[in-house]
Amino acid sequence: MTPGEITELDQLPTPALVVDLDIFDANVAAARKLMAGSGKTLRPHVKTHKTPELAKRQLGEGVKGVTCATVGEAEAMVEAGIDDVLLANEIVSLDKTERIARLAARAKVMVAVDSDLGIDRLEAAAAREQSNVDVLVDVDVGLNRCGVRDMTDLLRLTKCVLKASHLRFQGLMGYEGRLRAGAENRNGKLDQARHSLEEAKTILNKAGIEVKIVSGGGTSTLLDVLAFPVLTEIQAGTYALMEPVLDGLGLPFDVASFVIATVISRSAEVAVLDAGRKSITIDSGPPGIPFEGTVVAVNEEHTVLHTSTHLEVGMHVKLTPSKVPTTFNLHDRVWISQADGLRSVPVTARGHAD
Ligand SMILES: Cc1ncc(COP(=O)(O)O)c(C=O)c1O
């Protein structure tokens, strides 16, 4: 950081969520370079930051659309002008299938399904709205979350989608989940994910069904799934802001988001900061600190450190979130930091859990 930026960051009302835009842009460029020549497309998962302004910076050559986890995220992205969204999640409730159908009248919308109810409700809503919804049948490739586990169900559900006049079957989805460096049986889990998707595609092809899209993968598996011939698109999201827990995977990305906090109390080795769990999550451990010391507590509004570093009341400290998506979800706005200054943009889909 240049001294000028430090002065500006010091003026922020804390706790403040900040993105270093140069690092963000470098991560986006590095991902684009990795994808180049792979024959696959990147479909960035925007649940990471829920911020249309950042999502738009991830689009470009070979990156035409985004991935969302909630209908609210998809609505925020379409409202901001992004016209191609994948809801990589099962949507079954009546209000949400209605909202999807309405959104599909304005943009290209693709949704994952793994149930008859999901298909029936999407079709009924799309028929009412006179829109068309693209569909991927979700396969459980080892995460034990959503997705069909039985290949008979896969064929049956795919045929239901093909029969529905307002749904357009596009292919398959299979997300293997986060596999950090050193995860137990990491290679075995990756093999299982690849095999499940290949098997699913073969079964559909043998039934004469064309599979145009196979979507999966995340930041932790990006380098691995690039070598999966079966995948056509990768849903990585965290790559753009990065997290320390993803170190050790050989990824060409650096941490780009921080929470700035103020020292509000200092005594002996104790320093207390004005940022706690309501502004930085501890989902993957305590926040990182940029000096020697130990985080001994993260309360609602306070983080307590033990450190011998020179820290005085009123000084600012740059904390690194252990988990980016849940930290962004705590903030109404994010400060975008560039050499020429700071500006804030809304985290538009923050809190849109529906
Ligand atoms: C279905 C799905 N796809 C992609 C991702 C993106 O993963 P990451 O943010 O680690 O890149 C996630 C994250 O949880 C996910 O749930």
Short mmCIF file of C-alpha atoms and ligand atoms in Angstrom, two decimals:
data_model
loop_
_atom_site.label_atom_id
_atom_site.label_comp_id
_atom_site.label_asym_id
_atom_site.label_seq_id
_atom_site.Cartn_x
_atom_site.Cartn_y
_atom_site.Cartn_z
CA MET A 1 0.00 0.00 0.00
CA THR A 2 1.17 3.53 -0.70
CA PRO A 3 1.22 6.08 2.16
CA GLY A 4 -1.60 7.98 0.41
CA GLU A 5 -3.89 4.97 0.56
CA ILE A 6 -3.08 4.35 4.20
CA THR A 7 -4.22 7.88 4.98
CA GLU A 8 -7.45 7.26 3.14
CA LEU A 9 -8.08 3.86 4.73
CA ASP A 10 -7.49 5.51 8.09
CA GLN A 11 -10.42 7.81 7.39
CA LEU A 12 -12.88 4.97 6.91
CA PRO A 13 -15.67 4.49 9.42
CA THR A 14 -14.87 1.10 10.93
CA PRO A 15 -15.51 -1.77 10.76
CA ALA A 16 -15.20 -1.36 6.99
CA LEU A 17 -15.10 -4.05 4.31
CA VAL A 18 -12.50 -3.20 1.66
CA VAL A 19 -11.56 -4.74 -1.67
CA ASP A 20 -8.16 -4.00 -3.15
CA LEU A 21 -9.26 -3.63 -6.75
CA ASP A 22 -5.80 -4.09 -8.27
CA ILE A 23 -5.49 -7.50 -6.57
CA PHE A 24 -9.10 -8.38 -7.50
CA ASP A 25 -8.45 -7.51 -11.15
CA ALA A 26 -5.18 -9.46 -11.13
CA ASN A 27 -7.03 -12.53 -9.77
CA VAL A 28 -9.68 -12.18 -12.49
CA ALA A 29 -6.95 -11.93 -15.15
CA ALA A 30 -5.08 -14.92 -13.69
CA ALA A 31 -8.26 -17.03 -13.82
CA ARG A 32 -8.86 -15.99 -17.42
CA LYS A 33 -5.30 -17.00 -18.30
CA LEU A 34 -5.77 -20.41 -16.65
CA MET A 35 -8.98 -21.00 -18.57
CA ALA A 36 -7.55 -19.91 -21.92
CA GLY A 37 -7.26 -22.81 -24.34
CA SER A 38 -9.01 -25.22 -21.92
CA GLY A 39 -12.16 -25.32 -24.04
CA LYS A 40 -14.14 -24.60 -20.88
CA THR A 41 -15.83 -21.43 -19.70
CA LEU A 42 -15.70 -19.84 -16.29
CA ARG A 43 -19.04 -18.96 -14.70
CA PRO A 44 -17.99 -17.06 -11.57
CA HIS A 45 -20.01 -17.80 -8.44
CA VAL A 46 -21.11 -14.40 -7.14
CA LYS A 47 -22.31 -15.59 -3.76
CA THR A 48 -18.69 -14.80 -2.81
CA HIS A 49 -19.34 -11.04 -2.84
CA LYS A 50 -23.03 -10.52 -3.79
CA THR A 51 -21.93 -7.28 -5.46
CA PRO A 52 -23.00 -6.63 -9.09
CA GLU A 53 -20.22 -4.08 -9.63
CA LEU A 54 -17.60 -6.72 -8.82
CA ALA A 55 -19.46 -9.42 -10.80
CA LYS A 56 -19.38 -7.28 -13.92
CA ARG A 57 -15.59 -6.98 -13.67
CA GLN A 58 -15.38 -10.79 -13.79
CA LEU A 59 -17.18 -10.96 -17.13
CA GLY A 60 -15.31 -10.63 -20.39
CA GLU A 61 -13.70 -12.82 -22.95
CA GLY A 62 -14.93 -16.38 -22.40
CA VAL A 63 -16.91 -15.39 -19.30
CA LYS A 64 -20.45 -14.53 -20.26
CA GLY A 65 -22.53 -15.41 -17.23
CA VAL A 66 -22.46 -15.84 -13.47
CA THR A 67 -23.45 -18.49 -10.94
CA CYS A 68 -25.75 -17.68 -8.01
CA ALA A 69 -26.89 -19.57 -4.93
CA THR A 70 -30.16 -17.73 -4.27
CA VAL A 71 -32.95 -16.23 -6.35
CA GLY A 72 -32.26 -12.89 -4.65
CA GLU A 73 -28.68 -12.95 -5.92
CA ALA A 74 -29.87 -13.78 -9.44
CA GLU A 75 -32.41 -10.93 -9.34
CA ALA A 76 -29.74 -8.46 -8.18
CA MET A 77 -27.39 -9.52 -10.98
CA VAL A 78 -30.06 -9.30 -13.70
CA GLU A 79 -31.23 -5.94 -12.35
CA ALA A 80 -27.65 -4.70 -12.74
CA GLY A 81 -27.57 -5.77 -16.39
CA ILE A 82 -26.02 -9.27 -16.26
CA ASP A 83 -28.14 -11.29 -18.65
CA ASP A 84 -26.96 -14.86 -18.09
CA VAL A 85 -27.32 -16.49 -14.66
CA LEU A 86 -27.09 -20.05 -13.35
CA LEU A 87 -28.83 -20.84 -10.10
CA ALA A 88 -26.60 -23.68 -8.96
CA ASN A 89 -29.16 -24.69 -6.39
CA GLU A 90 -32.44 -26.54 -6.13
CA ILE A 91 -35.42 -24.14 -6.25
CA VAL A 92 -38.72 -25.74 -5.26
CA SER A 93 -40.93 -23.30 -3.35
CA LEU A 94 -43.83 -21.65 -5.17
CA ASP A 95 -42.77 -18.04 -4.67
CA LYS A 96 -39.23 -18.73 -5.82
CA THR A 97 -40.20 -20.69 -8.93
CA GLU A 98 -42.50 -17.76 -9.84
CA ARG A 99 -39.63 -15.29 -9.40
CA ILE A 100 -37.36 -17.47 -11.55
CA ALA A 101 -39.96 -17.65 -14.30
CA ARG A 102 -40.33 -13.85 -14.22
CA LEU A 103 -36.58 -13.41 -14.31
CA ALA A 104 -36.35 -15.80 -17.26
CA ALA A 105 -38.53 -13.39 -19.24
CA ARG A 106 -35.75 -10.78 -18.86
CA ALA A 107 -32.53 -12.85 -19.01
CA LYS A 108 -31.09 -16.27 -19.75
CA VAL A 109 -31.76 -18.20 -16.55
CA MET A 110 -30.55 -21.72 -15.86
CA VAL A 111 -31.52 -23.70 -12.75
CA ALA A 112 -30.39 -26.97 -11.15
CA VAL A 113 -33.06 -29.58 -10.44
CA ASP A 114 -33.10 -32.91 -8.66
CA SER A 115 -36.80 -33.49 -7.93
CA ASP A 116 -40.14 -33.95 -9.71
CA LEU A 117 -41.63 -31.15 -7.62
CA GLY A 118 -38.89 -28.73 -8.66
CA ILE A 119 -39.45 -29.55 -12.34
CA ASP A 120 -43.27 -29.37 -12.09
CA ARG A 121 -43.25 -26.03 -10.32
CA LEU A 122 -40.67 -24.47 -12.63
CA GLU A 123 -42.65 -25.63 -15.66
CA ALA A 124 -45.98 -24.35 -14.26
CA ALA A 125 -44.48 -20.97 -13.35
CA ALA A 126 -42.72 -20.61 -16.72
CA ALA A 127 -45.96 -21.51 -18.52
CA ARG A 128 -47.82 -18.79 -16.57
CA GLU A 129 -45.10 -16.22 -17.35
CA GLN A 130 -44.69 -17.42 -20.92
CA SER A 131 -40.93 -17.70 -20.36
CA ASN A 132 -38.37 -20.44 -20.89
CA VAL A 133 -36.09 -21.70 -18.16
CA ASP A 134 -32.88 -23.61 -18.93
CA VAL A 135 -32.31 -26.62 -16.71
CA LEU A 136 -29.35 -28.68 -15.52
CA VAL A 137 -30.05 -31.96 -13.74
CA ASP A 138 -27.91 -31.98 -10.61
CA VAL A 139 -25.88 -35.10 -9.83
CA ASP A 140 -24.46 -35.79 -6.38
CA VAL A 141 -20.79 -36.34 -7.19
CA GLY A 142 -19.73 -37.02 -3.60
CA LEU A 143 -20.66 -33.91 -1.59
CA ASN A 144 -23.72 -35.65 -0.12
CA ARG A 145 -25.77 -32.51 -0.48
CA CYS A 146 -28.17 -31.99 -3.38
CA GLY A 147 -28.24 -33.94 -6.64
CA VAL A 148 -29.54 -37.30 -7.85
CA ARG A 149 -27.66 -40.30 -6.50
CA ASP A 150 -29.29 -42.93 -8.63
CA MET A 151 -28.82 -43.06 -12.40
CA THR A 152 -32.40 -44.29 -12.89
CA ASP A 153 -33.60 -41.05 -11.30
CA LEU A 154 -31.25 -39.12 -13.55
CA LEU A 155 -32.79 -40.55 -16.71
CA ARG A 156 -36.37 -40.21 -15.43
CA LEU A 157 -35.93 -36.58 -14.33
CA THR A 158 -34.13 -35.67 -17.54
CA LYS A 159 -37.05 -37.08 -19.55
CA CYS A 160 -39.48 -35.03 -17.42
CA VAL A 161 -37.49 -31.88 -18.23
CA LEU A 162 -37.45 -32.76 -21.93
CA LYS A 163 -41.23 -33.22 -21.88
CA ALA A 164 -41.88 -29.87 -20.19
CA SER A 165 -42.66 -27.32 -22.87
CA HIS A 166 -41.23 -24.27 -21.06
CA LEU A 167 -38.07 -25.93 -19.75
CA ARG A 168 -34.99 -26.46 -21.92
CA PHE A 169 -32.71 -29.30 -20.86
CA GLN A 170 -29.10 -28.14 -21.19
CA GLY A 171 -27.13 -30.74 -19.33
CA LEU A 172 -25.71 -31.67 -15.94
CA MET A 173 -24.36 -30.10 -12.81
CA GLY A 174 -22.10 -31.75 -10.24
CA TYR A 175 -20.29 -29.81 -7.53
CA GLU A 176 -17.79 -31.74 -5.43
CA GLY A 177 -17.44 -29.17 -2.64
CA ARG A 178 -14.38 -27.57 -1.17
CA LEU A 179 -11.35 -29.83 -1.24
CA ARG A 180 -8.53 -27.98 0.51
CA ALA A 181 -4.88 -28.94 0.21
CA GLY A 182 -4.42 -31.95 2.46
CA ALA A 183 -8.13 -32.88 2.47
CA GLU A 184 -8.56 -36.55 3.31
CA ASN A 185 -8.55 -38.71 0.16
CA ARG A 186 -8.54 -35.59 -2.01
CA ASN A 187 -7.57 -37.42 -5.21
CA GLY A 188 -10.08 -40.19 -4.56
CA LYS A 189 -12.88 -37.62 -4.14
CA LEU A 190 -11.87 -35.87 -7.35
CA ASP A 191 -11.82 -39.19 -9.22
CA GLN A 192 -15.28 -39.98 -7.89
CA ALA A 193 -16.60 -36.59 -9.01
CA ARG A 194 -15.20 -36.99 -12.50
CA HIS A 195 -16.41 -40.57 -12.79
CA SER A 196 -19.96 -39.68 -11.62
CA LEU A 197 -20.27 -36.92 -14.23
CA GLU A 198 -18.84 -39.10 -17.01
CA GLU A 199 -21.20 -41.93 -16.09
CA ALA A 200 -24.21 -39.59 -16.00
CA LYS A 201 -23.34 -38.10 -19.38
CA THR A 202 -22.81 -41.54 -20.95
CA ILE A 203 -26.18 -42.77 -19.69
CA LEU A 204 -27.98 -39.79 -21.20
CA ASN A 205 -26.05 -39.99 -24.46
CA LYS A 206 -26.90 -43.71 -24.76
CA ALA A 207 -30.56 -42.75 -24.40
CA GLY A 208 -30.08 -40.35 -27.33
CA ILE A 209 -30.08 -37.21 -25.16
CA GLU A 210 -27.65 -34.44 -25.97
CA VAL A 211 -25.73 -32.98 -22.99
CA LYS A 212 -24.49 -29.53 -23.96
CA ILE A 213 -23.35 -28.25 -20.56
CA VAL A 214 -21.64 -29.99 -17.65
CA SER A 215 -21.09 -27.47 -14.87
CA GLY A 216 -19.12 -27.89 -11.63
CA GLY A 217 -15.89 -27.15 -9.83
CA GLY A 218 -14.83 -24.40 -7.46
CA THR A 219 -11.71 -22.48 -6.53
CA SER A 220 -10.20 -25.25 -4.42
CA THR A 221 -10.50 -27.73 -7.31
CA LEU A 222 -9.96 -25.32 -10.20
CA LEU A 223 -6.57 -26.68 -11.26
CA ASP A 224 -7.87 -30.25 -11.00
CA VAL A 225 -11.18 -29.87 -12.83
CA LEU A 226 -9.53 -28.00 -15.71
CA ALA A 227 -8.26 -31.47 -16.63
CA PHE A 228 -11.74 -33.09 -16.53
CA PRO A 229 -12.70 -33.55 -20.21
CA VAL A 230 -16.36 -33.95 -19.21
CA LEU A 231 -16.75 -30.47 -17.65
CA THR A 232 -17.71 -27.60 -19.94
CA GLU A 233 -17.92 -24.83 -17.34
CA ILE A 234 -16.42 -24.09 -13.93
CA GLN A 235 -18.31 -22.33 -11.12
CA ALA A 236 -15.38 -20.98 -9.07
CA GLY A 237 -16.15 -17.88 -7.02
CA THR A 238 -13.73 -17.32 -4.16
CA TYR A 239 -10.76 -17.07 -6.59
CA ALA A 240 -11.48 -13.36 -7.14
CA LEU A 241 -11.03 -12.44 -3.46
CA MET A 242 -9.18 -15.51 -2.18
CA GLU A 243 -8.87 -16.85 1.36
CA PRO A 244 -5.76 -17.94 3.31
CA VAL A 245 -7.34 -21.40 3.86
CA LEU A 246 -6.98 -22.00 0.11
CA ASP A 247 -3.19 -21.67 0.28
CA GLY A 248 -1.16 -24.71 -0.65
CA LEU A 249 -3.11 -25.53 -3.81
CA GLY A 250 -0.75 -23.72 -6.20
CA LEU A 251 -3.44 -21.21 -7.15
CA PRO A 252 -2.28 -17.94 -8.76
CA PHE A 253 -4.55 -15.76 -6.60
CA ASP A 254 -3.93 -13.36 -3.72
CA VAL A 255 -6.16 -12.19 -0.87
CA ALA A 256 -8.07 -9.10 -2.06
CA SER A 257 -10.62 -8.37 0.69
CA PHE A 258 -10.07 -7.09 4.22
CA VAL A 259 -11.99 -5.72 7.17
CA ILE A 260 -10.49 -2.55 8.62
CA ALA A 261 -10.98 -2.22 12.37
CA THR A 262 -9.96 0.40 14.94
CA VAL A 263 -8.08 -0.28 18.17
CA ILE A 264 -10.54 0.88 20.83
CA SER A 265 -8.76 -0.29 23.97
CA ARG A 266 -5.18 -1.21 24.84
CA SER A 267 -3.74 -2.53 28.08
CA ALA A 268 -0.56 -4.60 28.65
CA GLU A 269 -0.53 -7.19 25.86
CA VAL A 270 -4.27 -6.83 25.11
CA ALA A 271 -5.58 -4.88 22.12
CA VAL A 272 -9.32 -4.69 21.47
CA LEU A 273 -10.65 -3.98 17.97
CA ASP A 274 -14.10 -2.66 17.04
CA ALA A 275 -14.85 -5.53 14.62
CA GLY A 276 -16.41 -8.77 15.80
CA ARG A 277 -18.53 -11.56 14.40
CA LYS A 278 -21.13 -9.05 13.15
CA SER A 279 -18.58 -7.70 10.66
CA ILE A 280 -16.14 -10.56 10.04
CA THR A 281 -17.00 -14.23 10.23
CA ILE A 282 -15.05 -16.98 11.94
CA ASP A 283 -16.47 -19.77 9.78
CA SER A 284 -13.01 -20.99 8.78
CA GLY A 285 -11.15 -19.78 11.84
CA PRO A 286 -10.27 -16.41 13.40
CA PRO A 287 -9.41 -13.42 11.19
CA GLY A 288 -5.82 -13.07 10.07
CA ILE A 289 -3.73 -10.20 11.52
CA PRO A 290 -0.81 -8.60 9.66
CA PHE A 291 1.64 -8.66 12.60
CA GLU A 292 2.84 -10.96 15.36
CA GLY A 293 0.12 -11.74 17.89
CA THR A 294 -2.77 -14.04 18.73
CA VAL A 295 -6.51 -13.59 18.29
CA VAL A 296 -7.84 -14.71 21.65
CA ALA A 297 -11.55 -13.89 21.17
CA VAL A 298 -13.94 -12.78 18.46
CA ASN A 299 -17.12 -11.52 20.14
CA GLU A 300 -20.10 -9.85 18.48
CA GLU A 301 -18.56 -6.38 18.23
CA HIS A 302 -15.01 -6.99 19.43
CA THR A 303 -11.91 -8.90 18.46
CA VAL A 304 -9.41 -9.30 21.28
CA LEU A 305 -5.72 -9.70 20.47
CA HIS A 306 -2.66 -10.45 22.51
CA THR A 307 0.30 -8.72 20.90
CA SER A 308 3.50 -6.91 21.71
CA THR A 309 3.30 -5.01 18.40
CA HIS A 310 3.13 -1.24 18.68
CA LEU A 311 -0.63 -0.58 18.59
CA GLU A 312 -2.28 2.47 20.08
CA VAL A 313 -5.91 3.32 20.65
CA GLY A 314 -7.26 4.88 17.46
CA MET A 315 -4.94 3.01 15.08
CA HIS A 316 -6.39 0.93 12.26
CA VAL A 317 -5.78 -2.80 11.78
CA LYS A 318 -6.33 -4.72 8.54
CA LEU A 319 -8.00 -8.06 9.27
CA THR A 320 -8.17 -10.88 6.71
CA PRO A 321 -11.49 -12.77 6.69
CA SER A 322 -11.13 -16.54 7.04
CA LYS A 323 -14.31 -16.90 4.96
CA VAL A 324 -15.19 -14.31 2.33
CA PRO A 325 -18.86 -15.03 1.36
CA THR A 326 -20.22 -14.93 4.91
CA THR A 327 -18.18 -11.79 5.67
CA PHE A 328 -19.58 -9.92 2.65
CA ASN A 329 -23.05 -10.95 3.74
CA LEU A 330 -22.59 -8.87 6.90
CA HIS A 331 -21.95 -5.57 5.07
CA ASP A 332 -24.29 -3.17 3.26
CA ARG A 333 -21.40 -1.66 1.32
CA VAL A 334 -17.88 -2.50 0.31
CA TRP A 335 -15.11 0.06 -0.10
CA ILE A 336 -13.27 -0.29 -3.38
CA SER A 337 -9.64 0.69 -2.93
CA GLN A 338 -7.51 1.86 -5.85
CA ALA A 339 -4.38 3.97 -6.16
CA ASP A 340 -6.53 7.05 -6.77
CA GLY A 341 -8.71 6.62 -3.69
CA LEU A 342 -11.65 4.82 -2.15
CA ARG A 343 -15.31 4.65 -3.10
CA SER A 344 -18.09 2.47 -1.72
CA VAL A 345 -20.51 0.32 -3.70
CA PRO A 346 -23.56 -1.55 -2.37
CA VAL A 347 -23.36 -5.26 -1.57
CA THR A 348 -26.74 -5.40 -3.28
CA ALA A 349 -27.66 -9.04 -2.68
CA ARG A 350 -26.42 -9.04 0.91
CA GLY A 351 -28.93 -10.73 3.17
CA HIS A 352 -30.95 -12.00 0.21
CA ALA A 353 -31.07 -15.54 1.54
CA ASP A 354 -34.30 -16.20 -0.37
C1 LIG B 1 -22.64 -25.23 -6.16
C2 LIG B 1 -21.39 -24.43 -5.95
N1 LIG B 1 -20.61 -24.15 -7.01
C3 LIG B 1 -19.49 -23.43 -6.89
C4 LIG B 1 -19.07 -22.95 -5.65
C5 LIG B 1 -17.84 -22.06 -5.62
O1 LIG B 1 -16.87 -22.44 -4.75
P1 LIG B 1 -15.69 -21.44 -4.40
O2 LIG B 1 -16.28 -20.23 -3.82
O3 LIG B 1 -14.87 -22.21 -3.42
O4 LIG B 1 -14.97 -21.15 -5.65
C6 LIG B 1 -19.84 -23.24 -4.51
C7 LIG B 1 -19.39 -22.80 -3.19
O5 LIG B 1 -19.81 -23.21 -2.15
C8 LIG B 1 -21.03 -24.00 -4.66
O6 LIG B 1 -21.82 -24.28 -3.61
#
